[in-house]
PDB file of C-alpha atoms in Angstrom:
ATOM      1  CA  UNK A   1      23.448  68.311  86.621  1.00 55.00           C
ATOM      2  CA  UNK A   2      26.293  65.916  85.930  1.00 53.00           C
ATOM      3  CA  UNK A   3      24.685  63.328  88.203  1.00 57.00           C
ATOM      4  CA  UNK A   4      21.380  63.644  86.288  1.00 53.00           C
ATOM      5  CA  UNK A   5      23.142  63.248  82.938  1.00 54.00           C
ATOM      6  CA  UNK A   6      24.991  60.197  84.277  1.00 55.00           C
ATOM      7  CA  UNK A   7      21.709  58.666  85.450  1.00 57.00           C
ATOM      8  CA  UNK A   8      20.141  59.236  82.025  1.00 50.00           C
ATOM      9  CA  UNK A   9      23.167  57.670  80.331  1.00 57.00           C
ATOM     10  CA  UNK A  10      23.051  54.641  82.625  1.00 60.00           C
ATOM     11  CA  UNK A  11      19.321  54.293  81.989  1.00 61.00           C
ATOM     12  CA  UNK A  12      19.869  54.338  78.210  1.00 60.00           C
ATOM     13  CA  UNK A  13      22.625  51.750  78.499  1.00 63.00           C
ATOM     14  CA  UNK A  14      20.401  49.440  80.560  1.00 63.00           C
ATOM     15  CA  UNK A  15      17.565  49.887  78.080  1.00 70.00           C
ATOM     16  CA  UNK A  16      19.934  49.122  75.206  1.00 71.00           C
ATOM     17  CA  UNK A  17      21.106  45.936  76.912  1.00 79.00           C
ATOM     18  CA  UNK A  18      17.514  44.695  77.336  1.00 79.00           C
ATOM     19  CA  UNK A  19      16.661  45.556  73.726  1.00 79.00           C
ATOM     20  CA  UNK A  20      19.697  43.678  72.422  1.00 80.00           C
ATOM     21  CA  UNK A  21      18.915  40.736  74.691  1.00 84.00           C
ATOM     22  CA  UNK A  22      15.326  40.635  73.401  1.00 84.00           C
ATOM     23  CA  UNK A  23      16.404  40.561  69.759  1.00 80.00           C
ATOM     24  CA  UNK A  24      19.070  37.920  70.471  1.00 85.00           C
ATOM     25  CA  UNK A  25      16.427  35.673  72.041  1.00 88.00           C
ATOM     26  CA  UNK A  26      13.968  36.433  69.242  1.00 85.00           C
ATOM     27  CA  UNK A  27      16.599  35.645  66.597  1.00 81.00           C
ATOM     28  CA  UNK A  28      17.436  32.367  68.328  1.00 84.00           C
ATOM     29  CA  UNK A  29      13.740  31.423  68.384  1.00 85.00           C
ATOM     30  CA  UNK A  30      13.573  32.083  64.632  1.00 82.00           C
ATOM     31  CA  UNK A  31      16.681  29.986  63.909  1.00 84.00           C
ATOM     32  CA  UNK A  32      15.703  26.955  66.000  1.00 86.00           C
ATOM     33  CA  UNK A  33      12.927  25.698  63.635  1.00 84.00           C
ATOM     34  CA  UNK A  34      15.330  25.736  60.686  1.00 83.00           C
ATOM     35  CA  UNK A  35      17.939  23.873  62.766  1.00 86.00           C
ATOM     36  CA  UNK A  36      15.314  21.251  63.591  1.00 86.00           C
ATOM     37  CA  UNK A  37      14.479  20.871  59.884  1.00 84.00           C
ATOM     38  CA  UNK A  38      18.155  20.381  58.969  1.00 86.00           C
ATOM     39  CA  UNK A  39      18.624  17.959  61.866  1.00 87.00           C
ATOM     40  CA  UNK A  40      15.595  15.911  60.814  1.00 84.00           C
ATOM     41  CA  UNK A  41      16.890  15.688  57.242  1.00 84.00           C
ATOM     42  CA  UNK A  42      20.078  14.040  58.559  1.00 85.00           C
ATOM     43  CA  UNK A  43      18.213  11.645  60.868  1.00 83.00           C
ATOM     44  CA  UNK A  44      16.789   8.196  60.210  1.00 80.00           C
ATOM     45  CA  UNK A  45      13.059   7.651  59.810  1.00 76.00           C
ATOM     46  CA  UNK A  46      12.982   5.169  62.676  1.00 77.00           C
ATOM     47  CA  UNK A  47      14.838   7.576  64.948  1.00 77.00           C
ATOM     48  CA  UNK A  48      12.331  10.332  64.195  1.00 78.00           C
ATOM     49  CA  UNK A  49       9.397   7.995  64.825  1.00 75.00           C
ATOM     50  CA  UNK A  50      10.767   6.799  68.169  1.00 78.00           C
ATOM     51  CA  UNK A  51      12.532   9.858  69.596  1.00 79.00           C
ATOM     52  CA  UNK A  52      10.944  12.736  67.696  1.00 80.00           C
ATOM     53  CA  UNK A  53      12.657  15.845  66.385  1.00 81.00           C
ATOM     54  CA  UNK A  54      15.715  17.451  67.928  1.00 82.00           C
ATOM     55  CA  UNK A  55      17.984  20.416  67.315  1.00 81.00           C
ATOM     56  CA  UNK A  56      20.974  18.133  66.578  1.00 83.00           C
ATOM     57  CA  UNK A  57      20.813  14.638  65.021  1.00 84.00           C
ATOM     58  CA  UNK A  58      21.126  11.842  67.572  1.00 82.00           C
ATOM     59  CA  UNK A  59      22.597   9.603  64.873  1.00 84.00           C
ATOM     60  CA  UNK A  60      23.646  10.844  61.454  1.00 86.00           C
ATOM     61  CA  UNK A  61      21.731   9.200  58.625  1.00 83.00           C
ATOM     62  CA  UNK A  62      21.977  10.170  54.939  1.00 83.00           C
ATOM     63  CA  UNK A  63      19.167   7.940  53.663  1.00 81.00           C
ATOM     64  CA  UNK A  64      16.940  10.871  52.697  1.00 82.00           C
ATOM     65  CA  UNK A  65      19.671  12.620  50.688  1.00 84.00           C
ATOM     66  CA  UNK A  66      20.730   9.321  49.094  1.00 83.00           C
ATOM     67  CA  UNK A  67      17.150   8.812  47.870  1.00 79.00           C
ATOM     68  CA  UNK A  68      16.859  12.443  46.821  1.00 79.00           C
ATOM     69  CA  UNK A  69      20.100  12.404  44.806  1.00 81.00           C
ATOM     70  CA  UNK A  70      19.683   8.878  43.477  1.00 81.00           C
ATOM     71  CA  UNK A  71      19.518  10.401  39.990  1.00 78.00           C
ATOM     72  CA  UNK A  72      21.634  13.553  40.363  1.00 80.00           C
ATOM     73  CA  UNK A  73      21.125  14.609  36.737  1.00 85.00           C
ATOM     74  CA  UNK A  74      17.410  14.995  37.468  1.00 84.00           C
ATOM     75  CA  UNK A  75      18.077  17.339  40.390  1.00 85.00           C
ATOM     76  CA  UNK A  76      20.676  19.300  38.420  1.00 86.00           C
ATOM     77  CA  UNK A  77      18.354  19.700  35.444  1.00 89.00           C
ATOM     78  CA  UNK A  78      15.520  20.839  37.726  1.00 88.00           C
ATOM     79  CA  UNK A  79      17.856  23.379  39.342  1.00 88.00           C
ATOM     80  CA  UNK A  80      18.875  24.704  35.914  1.00 91.00           C
ATOM     81  CA  UNK A  81      15.241  25.110  34.849  1.00 92.00           C
ATOM     82  CA  UNK A  82      14.320  26.814  38.120  1.00 91.00           C
ATOM     83  CA  UNK A  83      17.311  29.168  38.012  1.00 91.00           C
ATOM     84  CA  UNK A  84      16.492  30.092  34.405  1.00 93.00           C
ATOM     85  CA  UNK A  85      12.840  30.913  35.035  1.00 93.00           C
ATOM     86  CA  UNK A  86      13.773  32.747  38.250  1.00 92.00           C
ATOM     87  CA  UNK A  87      16.416  34.962  36.635  1.00 92.00           C
ATOM     88  CA  UNK A  88      14.596  35.618  33.348  1.00 93.00           C
ATOM     89  CA  UNK A  89      11.150  35.919  34.912  1.00 93.00           C
ATOM     90  CA  UNK A  90      12.351  38.267  37.649  1.00 92.00           C
ATOM     91  CA  UNK A  91      14.227  40.497  35.191  1.00 94.00           C
ATOM     92  CA  UNK A  92      11.315  40.761  32.753  1.00 94.00           C
ATOM     93  CA  UNK A  93       8.779  41.207  35.541  1.00 94.00           C
ATOM     94  CA  UNK A  94      10.705  44.026  37.208  1.00 93.00           C
ATOM     95  CA  UNK A  95      11.290  45.713  33.837  1.00 94.00           C
ATOM     96  CA  UNK A  96       7.655  45.662  32.707  1.00 94.00           C
ATOM     97  CA  UNK A  97       6.181  46.473  36.117  1.00 93.00           C
ATOM     98  CA  UNK A  98       8.630  49.364  36.561  1.00 93.00           C
ATOM     99  CA  UNK A  99       7.649  50.786  33.183  1.00 92.00           C
ATOM    100  CA  UNK A 100       3.948  50.535  34.007  1.00 90.00           C
ATOM    101  CA  UNK A 101       4.451  52.047  37.478  1.00 91.00           C
ATOM    102  CA  UNK A 102       6.569  54.886  36.053  1.00 90.00           C
ATOM    103  CA  UNK A 103       3.793  55.810  33.636  1.00 88.00           C
ATOM    104  CA  UNK A 104       1.185  55.769  36.398  1.00 89.00           C
ATOM    105  CA  UNK A 105       3.387  57.943  38.609  1.00 87.00           C
ATOM    106  CA  UNK A 106       3.996  60.696  36.039  1.00 84.00           C
ATOM    107  CA  UNK A 107       1.588  63.613  36.390  1.00 80.00           C
ATOM    108  CA  UNK A 108       1.786  64.519  32.684  1.00 80.00           C
ATOM    109  CA  UNK A 109       0.715  61.086  31.445  1.00 81.00           C
ATOM    110  CA  UNK A 110      -2.749  61.599  29.961  1.00 83.00           C
ATOM    111  CA  UNK A 111      -3.901  57.957  30.127  1.00 83.00           C
ATOM    112  CA  UNK A 112      -3.203  57.466  33.837  1.00 83.00           C
ATOM    113  CA  UNK A 113      -6.854  56.932  34.774  1.00 83.00           C
ATOM    114  CA  UNK A 114      -7.595  54.467  31.973  1.00 85.00           C
ATOM    115  CA  UNK A 115      -4.407  52.477  32.529  1.00 85.00           C
ATOM    116  CA  UNK A 116      -4.953  52.410  36.302  1.00 84.00           C
ATOM    117  CA  UNK A 117      -8.480  51.067  35.815  1.00 85.00           C
ATOM    118  CA  UNK A 118      -7.223  48.490  33.297  1.00 84.00           C
ATOM    119  CA  UNK A 119      -4.557  47.212  35.709  1.00 83.00           C
ATOM    120  CA  UNK A 120      -6.426  47.256  39.008  1.00 82.00           C
ATOM    121  CA  UNK A 121      -9.995  46.315  38.025  1.00 81.00           C
ATOM    122  CA  UNK A 122      -9.241  42.633  37.243  1.00 77.00           C
ATOM    123  CA  UNK A 123      -7.911  42.219  40.806  1.00 77.00           C
ATOM    124  CA  UNK A 124     -11.509  42.501  42.068  1.00 77.00           C
ATOM    125  CA  UNK A 125     -12.354  39.096  40.622  1.00 75.00           C
ATOM    126  CA  UNK A 126     -10.611  36.031  39.253  1.00 70.00           C
ATOM    127  CA  UNK A 127     -10.868  35.030  35.623  1.00 68.00           C
ATOM    128  CA  UNK A 128     -10.908  31.359  36.515  1.00 74.00           C
ATOM    129  CA  UNK A 129      -8.674  28.403  35.730  1.00 78.00           C
ATOM    130  CA  UNK A 130     -10.437  27.176  32.577  1.00 82.00           C
ATOM    131  CA  UNK A 131     -10.276  30.484  30.598  1.00 83.00           C
ATOM    132  CA  UNK A 132      -6.617  31.032  31.503  1.00 85.00           C
ATOM    133  CA  UNK A 133      -5.774  27.452  30.580  1.00 87.00           C
ATOM    134  CA  UNK A 134      -7.513  27.796  27.197  1.00 88.00           C
ATOM    135  CA  UNK A 135      -5.716  31.083  26.460  1.00 88.00           C
ATOM    136  CA  UNK A 136      -2.300  29.741  27.434  1.00 88.00           C
ATOM    137  CA  UNK A 137      -2.647  26.447  25.564  1.00 88.00           C
ATOM    138  CA  UNK A 138      -4.876  27.184  22.563  1.00 89.00           C
ATOM    139  CA  UNK A 139      -3.900  30.774  21.736  1.00 89.00           C
ATOM    140  CA  UNK A 140      -0.452  31.357  23.222  1.00 88.00           C
ATOM    141  CA  UNK A 141       0.658  27.725  22.669  1.00 89.00           C
ATOM    142  CA  UNK A 142       2.611  27.562  25.926  1.00 89.00           C
ATOM    143  CA  UNK A 143       2.245  23.822  26.460  1.00 89.00           C
ATOM    144  CA  UNK A 144       5.629  22.247  27.212  1.00 90.00           C
ATOM    145  CA  UNK A 145       7.445  25.580  26.965  1.00 90.00           C
ATOM    146  CA  UNK A 146       9.496  27.402  29.578  1.00 89.00           C
ATOM    147  CA  UNK A 147       7.502  30.575  28.934  1.00 91.00           C
ATOM    148  CA  UNK A 148       4.526  28.796  30.516  1.00 91.00           C
ATOM    149  CA  UNK A 149       6.416  29.101  33.811  1.00 91.00           C
ATOM    150  CA  UNK A 150       7.214  32.794  33.274  1.00 91.00           C
ATOM    151  CA  UNK A 151       4.347  34.608  31.547  1.00 90.00           C
ATOM    152  CA  UNK A 152       1.371  33.679  33.827  1.00 87.00           C
ATOM    153  CA  UNK A 153       3.126  35.146  36.910  1.00 86.00           C
ATOM    154  CA  UNK A 154       5.078  37.905  35.163  1.00 89.00           C
ATOM    155  CA  UNK A 155       2.986  40.853  36.447  1.00 88.00           C
ATOM    156  CA  UNK A 156       1.948  41.392  40.062  1.00 88.00           C
ATOM    157  CA  UNK A 157      -0.425  44.280  40.726  1.00 88.00           C
ATOM    158  CA  UNK A 158       0.730  44.715  44.326  1.00 88.00           C
ATOM    159  CA  UNK A 159       4.287  45.165  43.100  1.00 90.00           C
ATOM    160  CA  UNK A 160       3.103  47.797  40.613  1.00 91.00           C
ATOM    161  CA  UNK A 161       1.473  49.677  43.505  1.00 88.00           C
ATOM    162  CA  UNK A 162       4.753  49.609  45.457  1.00 87.00           C
ATOM    163  CA  UNK A 163       6.746  50.848  42.479  1.00 90.00           C
ATOM    164  CA  UNK A 164       4.237  53.554  41.556  1.00 90.00           C
ATOM    165  CA  UNK A 165       4.147  54.863  45.130  1.00 87.00           C
ATOM    166  CA  UNK A 166       7.941  55.046  45.252  1.00 88.00           C
ATOM    167  CA  UNK A 167       8.160  56.779  41.864  1.00 89.00           C
ATOM    168  CA  UNK A 168       5.588  59.343  43.018  1.00 88.00           C
ATOM    169  CA  UNK A 169       7.844  60.339  45.904  1.00 87.00           C
ATOM    170  CA  UNK A 170      10.683  61.249  43.553  1.00 86.00           C
ATOM    171  CA  UNK A 171      10.851  65.031  42.984  1.00 86.00           C
ATOM    172  CA  UNK A 172       9.018  66.067  39.824  1.00 83.00           C
ATOM    173  CA  UNK A 173      11.438  68.958  39.377  1.00 84.00           C
ATOM    174  CA  UNK A 174      14.204  66.420  38.765  1.00 84.00           C
ATOM    175  CA  UNK A 175      12.330  65.006  35.784  1.00 84.00           C
ATOM    176  CA  UNK A 176      11.484  68.483  34.489  1.00 84.00           C
ATOM    177  CA  UNK A 177      15.137  69.561  34.674  1.00 86.00           C
ATOM    178  CA  UNK A 178      16.209  66.460  32.758  1.00 84.00           C
ATOM    179  CA  UNK A 179      13.491  67.143  30.188  1.00 84.00           C
ATOM    180  CA  UNK A 180      14.722  70.706  29.707  1.00 85.00           C
ATOM    181  CA  UNK A 181      18.240  69.358  29.128  1.00 83.00           C
ATOM    182  CA  UNK A 182      16.910  67.267  26.261  1.00 84.00           C
ATOM    183  CA  UNK A 183      16.601  63.906  27.976  1.00 83.00           C
ATOM    184  CA  UNK A 184      14.013  61.536  26.566  1.00 85.00           C
ATOM    185  CA  UNK A 185      11.537  59.590  28.722  1.00 84.00           C
ATOM    186  CA  UNK A 186      13.595  56.424  28.283  1.00 86.00           C
ATOM    187  CA  UNK A 187      16.725  58.268  29.428  1.00 88.00           C
ATOM    188  CA  UNK A 188      14.889  59.691  32.462  1.00 87.00           C
ATOM    189  CA  UNK A 189      13.493  56.268  33.335  1.00 88.00           C
ATOM    190  CA  UNK A 190      16.698  54.234  33.022  1.00 89.00           C
ATOM    191  CA  UNK A 191      19.250  56.855  34.107  1.00 88.00           C
ATOM    192  CA  UNK A 192      17.324  58.737  36.828  1.00 87.00           C
ATOM    193  CA  UNK A 193      14.213  56.938  38.086  1.00 89.00           C
ATOM    194  CA  UNK A 194      15.649  53.406  38.262  1.00 89.00           C
ATOM    195  CA  UNK A 195      18.955  54.306  40.048  1.00 88.00           C
ATOM    196  CA  UNK A 196      17.034  56.355  42.622  1.00 87.00           C
ATOM    197  CA  UNK A 197      14.610  53.485  43.261  1.00 86.00           C
ATOM    198  CA  UNK A 198      17.038  50.732  44.215  1.00 85.00           C
ATOM    199  CA  UNK A 199      15.283  49.862  47.530  1.00 84.00           C
ATOM    200  CA  UNK A 200      11.870  49.187  45.997  1.00 87.00           C
ATOM    201  CA  UNK A 201      13.389  47.604  42.874  1.00 90.00           C
ATOM    202  CA  UNK A 202      15.389  45.192  45.030  1.00 86.00           C
ATOM    203  CA  UNK A 203      12.318  44.399  47.137  1.00 86.00           C
ATOM    204  CA  UNK A 204      10.127  43.688  44.118  1.00 90.00           C
ATOM    205  CA  UNK A 205      12.916  41.635  42.530  1.00 89.00           C
ATOM    206  CA  UNK A 206      13.305  39.504  45.647  1.00 86.00           C
ATOM    207  CA  UNK A 207       9.556  38.929  46.034  1.00 88.00           C
ATOM    208  CA  UNK A 208       9.269  38.084  42.342  1.00 89.00           C
ATOM    209  CA  UNK A 209      12.224  35.710  42.581  1.00 89.00           C
ATOM    210  CA  UNK A 210      10.528  33.889  45.461  1.00 87.00           C
ATOM    211  CA  UNK A 211       7.396  33.414  43.354  1.00 88.00           C
ATOM    212  CA  UNK A 212       9.393  32.067  40.415  1.00 90.00           C
ATOM    213  CA  UNK A 213      11.589  29.852  42.606  1.00 89.00           C
ATOM    214  CA  UNK A 214       8.522  28.223  44.202  1.00 87.00           C
ATOM    215  CA  UNK A 215       6.819  27.637  40.852  1.00 86.00           C
ATOM    216  CA  UNK A 216       5.038  24.298  40.620  1.00 87.00           C
ATOM    217  CA  UNK A 217       1.356  24.929  39.853  1.00 89.00           C
ATOM    218  CA  UNK A 218       1.851  26.128  36.278  1.00 90.00           C
ATOM    219  CA  UNK A 219       4.355  23.318  35.747  1.00 90.00           C
ATOM    220  CA  UNK A 220       1.659  20.837  36.741  1.00 89.00           C
ATOM    221  CA  UNK A 221      -0.737  22.393  34.217  1.00 89.00           C
ATOM    222  CA  UNK A 222       1.461  23.011  31.198  1.00 91.00           C
ATOM    223  CA  UNK A 223       4.676  20.970  31.417  1.00 89.00           C
ATOM    224  CA  UNK A 224       4.741  17.417  30.061  1.00 87.00           C
ATOM    225  CA  UNK A 225       8.444  16.901  29.368  1.00 86.00           C
ATOM    226  CA  UNK A 226      10.709  15.804  32.227  1.00 83.00           C
ATOM    227  CA  UNK A 227      13.477  18.094  30.927  1.00 87.00           C
ATOM    228  CA  UNK A 228      11.368  21.202  31.664  1.00 88.00           C
ATOM    229  CA  UNK A 229      10.191  20.288  35.169  1.00 89.00           C
ATOM    230  CA  UNK A 230      11.236  22.879  37.796  1.00 90.00           C
ATOM    231  CA  UNK A 231      12.656  21.963  41.177  1.00 87.00           C
ATOM    232  CA  UNK A 232       9.545  22.366  43.333  1.00 87.00           C
ATOM    233  CA  UNK A 233       7.322  20.289  41.058  1.00 88.00           C
ATOM    234  CA  UNK A 234      10.007  17.612  40.705  1.00 85.00           C
ATOM    235  CA  UNK A 235      10.313  17.326  44.499  1.00 83.00           C
ATOM    236  CA  UNK A 236       6.550  17.110  44.812  1.00 82.00           C
ATOM    237  CA  UNK A 237       6.413  14.283  42.271  1.00 82.00           C
ATOM    238  CA  UNK A 238       9.162  12.399  44.130  1.00 78.00           C
ATOM    239  CA  UNK A 239       7.203  12.708  47.369  1.00 77.00           C
ATOM    240  CA  UNK A 240       4.004  11.494  45.692  1.00 78.00           C
ATOM    241  CA  UNK A 241       5.831   8.511  44.168  1.00 74.00           C
ATOM    242  CA  UNK A 242       7.270   7.562  47.553  1.00 71.00           C
ATOM    243  CA  UNK A 243       3.848   7.868  49.182  1.00 71.00           C
ATOM    244  CA  UNK A 244       2.339   5.604  46.505  1.00 71.00           C
ATOM    245  CA  UNK A 245       5.144   3.094  47.043  1.00 66.00           C
ATOM    246  CA  UNK A 246       4.532   3.022  50.794  1.00 64.00           C
ATOM    247  CA  UNK A 247       0.781   2.493  50.266  1.00 66.00           C
ATOM    248  CA  UNK A 248       1.476  -0.359  47.844  1.00 65.00           C
ATOM    249  CA  UNK A 249       3.918  -2.049  50.227  1.00 63.00           C
ATOM    250  CA  UNK A 250       1.423  -1.973  53.080  1.00 63.00           C
ATOM    251  CA  UNK A 251      -0.954  -4.099  51.008  1.00 63.00           C
ATOM    252  CA  UNK A 252       1.722  -6.478  49.663  1.00 56.00           C
ATOM    253  CA  UNK A 253       4.180  -8.964  51.211  1.00 54.00           C
ATOM    254  CA  UNK A 254       6.912  -6.971  52.905  1.00 52.00           C
ATOM    255  CA  UNK A 255      10.137  -7.457  50.957  1.00 52.00           C
ATOM    256  CA  UNK A 256      11.651  -4.291  52.453  1.00 52.00           C
ATOM    257  CA  UNK A 257      11.190  -2.870  55.930  1.00 53.00           C
ATOM    258  CA  UNK A 258       8.923   0.143  55.501  1.00 51.00           C
ATOM    259  CA  UNK A 259      10.503   1.870  58.470  1.00 52.00           C
ATOM    260  CA  UNK A 260      13.826   1.941  56.627  1.00 54.00           C
ATOM    261  CA  UNK A 261      12.362   3.968  53.762  1.00 59.00           C
ATOM    262  CA  UNK A 262      12.547   7.783  53.997  1.00 61.00           C
ATOM    263  CA  UNK A 263       9.440   9.661  55.053  1.00 69.00           C
ATOM    264  CA  UNK A 264       9.530  12.702  57.288  1.00 75.00           C
ATOM    265  CA  UNK A 265      13.296  12.964  56.892  1.00 79.00           C
ATOM    266  CA  UNK A 266      12.841  13.082  53.117  1.00 79.00           C
ATOM    267  CA  UNK A 267      10.380  15.959  53.472  1.00 79.00           C
ATOM    268  CA  UNK A 268      12.886  17.848  55.591  1.00 83.00           C
ATOM    269  CA  UNK A 269      15.676  17.126  53.076  1.00 83.00           C
ATOM    270  CA  UNK A 270      13.464  18.495  50.309  1.00 82.00           C
ATOM    271  CA  UNK A 271      12.948  21.668  52.322  1.00 81.00           C
ATOM    272  CA  UNK A 272      16.702  22.113  52.740  1.00 83.00           C
ATOM    273  CA  UNK A 273      17.338  21.545  49.022  1.00 82.00           C
ATOM    274  CA  UNK A 274      14.504  23.885  48.004  1.00 82.00           C
ATOM    275  CA  UNK A 275      15.153  26.868  50.296  1.00 80.00           C
ATOM    276  CA  UNK A 276      18.943  26.719  50.513  1.00 73.00           C
ATOM    277  CA  UNK A 277      19.746  28.881  47.446  1.00 75.00           C
ATOM    278  CA  UNK A 278      17.174  31.556  48.336  1.00 74.00           C
ATOM    279  CA  UNK A 279      18.602  31.835  51.846  1.00 74.00           C
ATOM    280  CA  UNK A 280      22.003  32.581  50.304  1.00 74.00           C
ATOM    281  CA  UNK A 281      20.485  35.223  48.004  1.00 72.00           C
ATOM    282  CA  UNK A 282      18.461  37.044  50.686  1.00 70.00           C
ATOM    283  CA  UNK A 283      21.432  38.787  52.441  1.00 69.00           C
ATOM    284  CA  UNK A 284      22.179  40.688  49.209  1.00 68.00           C
ATOM    285  CA  UNK A 285      18.640  42.167  49.259  1.00 65.00           C
ATOM    286  CA  UNK A 286      18.336  42.627  53.026  1.00 64.00           C
ATOM    287  CA  UNK A 287      19.661  46.199  53.197  1.00 63.00           C
ATOM    288  CA  UNK A 288      17.021  47.317  50.666  1.00 63.00           C
ATOM    289  CA  UNK A 289      14.179  45.086  51.810  1.00 59.00           C
ATOM    290  CA  UNK A 290      12.847  46.997  54.843  1.00 58.00           C
ATOM    291  CA  UNK A 291      12.994  50.420  53.203  1.00 56.00           C
ATOM    292  CA  UNK A 292      11.436  49.129  49.999  1.00 51.00           C
ATOM    293  CA  UNK A 293       8.528  47.492  51.833  1.00 51.00           C
ATOM    294  CA  UNK A 294       7.753  50.545  53.968  1.00 52.00           C
ATOM    295  CA  UNK A 295       8.402  53.465  51.618  1.00 52.00           C
ATOM    296  CA  UNK A 296       6.848  51.764  48.612  1.00 45.00           C
ATOM    297  CA  UNK A 297       3.620  50.787  50.330  1.00 45.00           C
ATOM    298  CA  UNK A 298       2.715  53.564  52.771  1.00 44.00           C
ATOM    299  CA  UNK A 299       1.118  56.094  50.488  1.00 45.00           C
ATOM    300  CA  UNK A 300      -1.422  55.309  47.786  1.00 42.00           C
TER     301      UNK A 300
END
């Protein structure tokens, strides 16, 4: 008996070693591409063209970052705009979507069917770019306003489904007991439902923050002032300007060696600048992320 138990224990230990080894290798495979991106951002354009990409820079070169931060106030202003729309847009989005999902999850809400149809039916088709542009510019007057980067992506139907599913799994008796004690719906929502839903709230907040952080399309449509340009759109414009400069220099007398100008290394530097802050934020949401994605999206 003891020998059998020892064999089982040894078998579990061996299995655990292989599982840990697998995830170590898998994690390393996931990290290597990011290391290559960082290495390329600190490499020269000529070095990348001749020797290709590598995990570590063969020769350190800061040309891409020097070009990127040539006007540091532009980068700083773009960061401020992006941080503002990310924080404000994420907070308002989570608040409004949580309220809508809470209503849909309550069994005593009489307009559940109508509100569900109103929210989910437009997802079957797209309203089109021209009608949304006319509404946002002619009726809501969002041209050259920060709200143009917040309102169009404020509500996400998939996130409402996640929140509603999670709220439905909360015990109804808990809400009824609070109601008998004299608690209002607002008190139940903010003091009971929200604290018990931290995993799905954190998941929706992180996904919404990613959408706001990567905002560039609405900026291209509605923003005209350079002071309101977010980070992603500003980086895209810098890349387009550099590409136009390279095309012009190929058709003109070469006053500067084209190979000395940033190209692929500038793209990699832009990636590092763009994703760096979100990579620092993700660990704070990680412990909620898996549970929020699974529990909030399993049942309909």
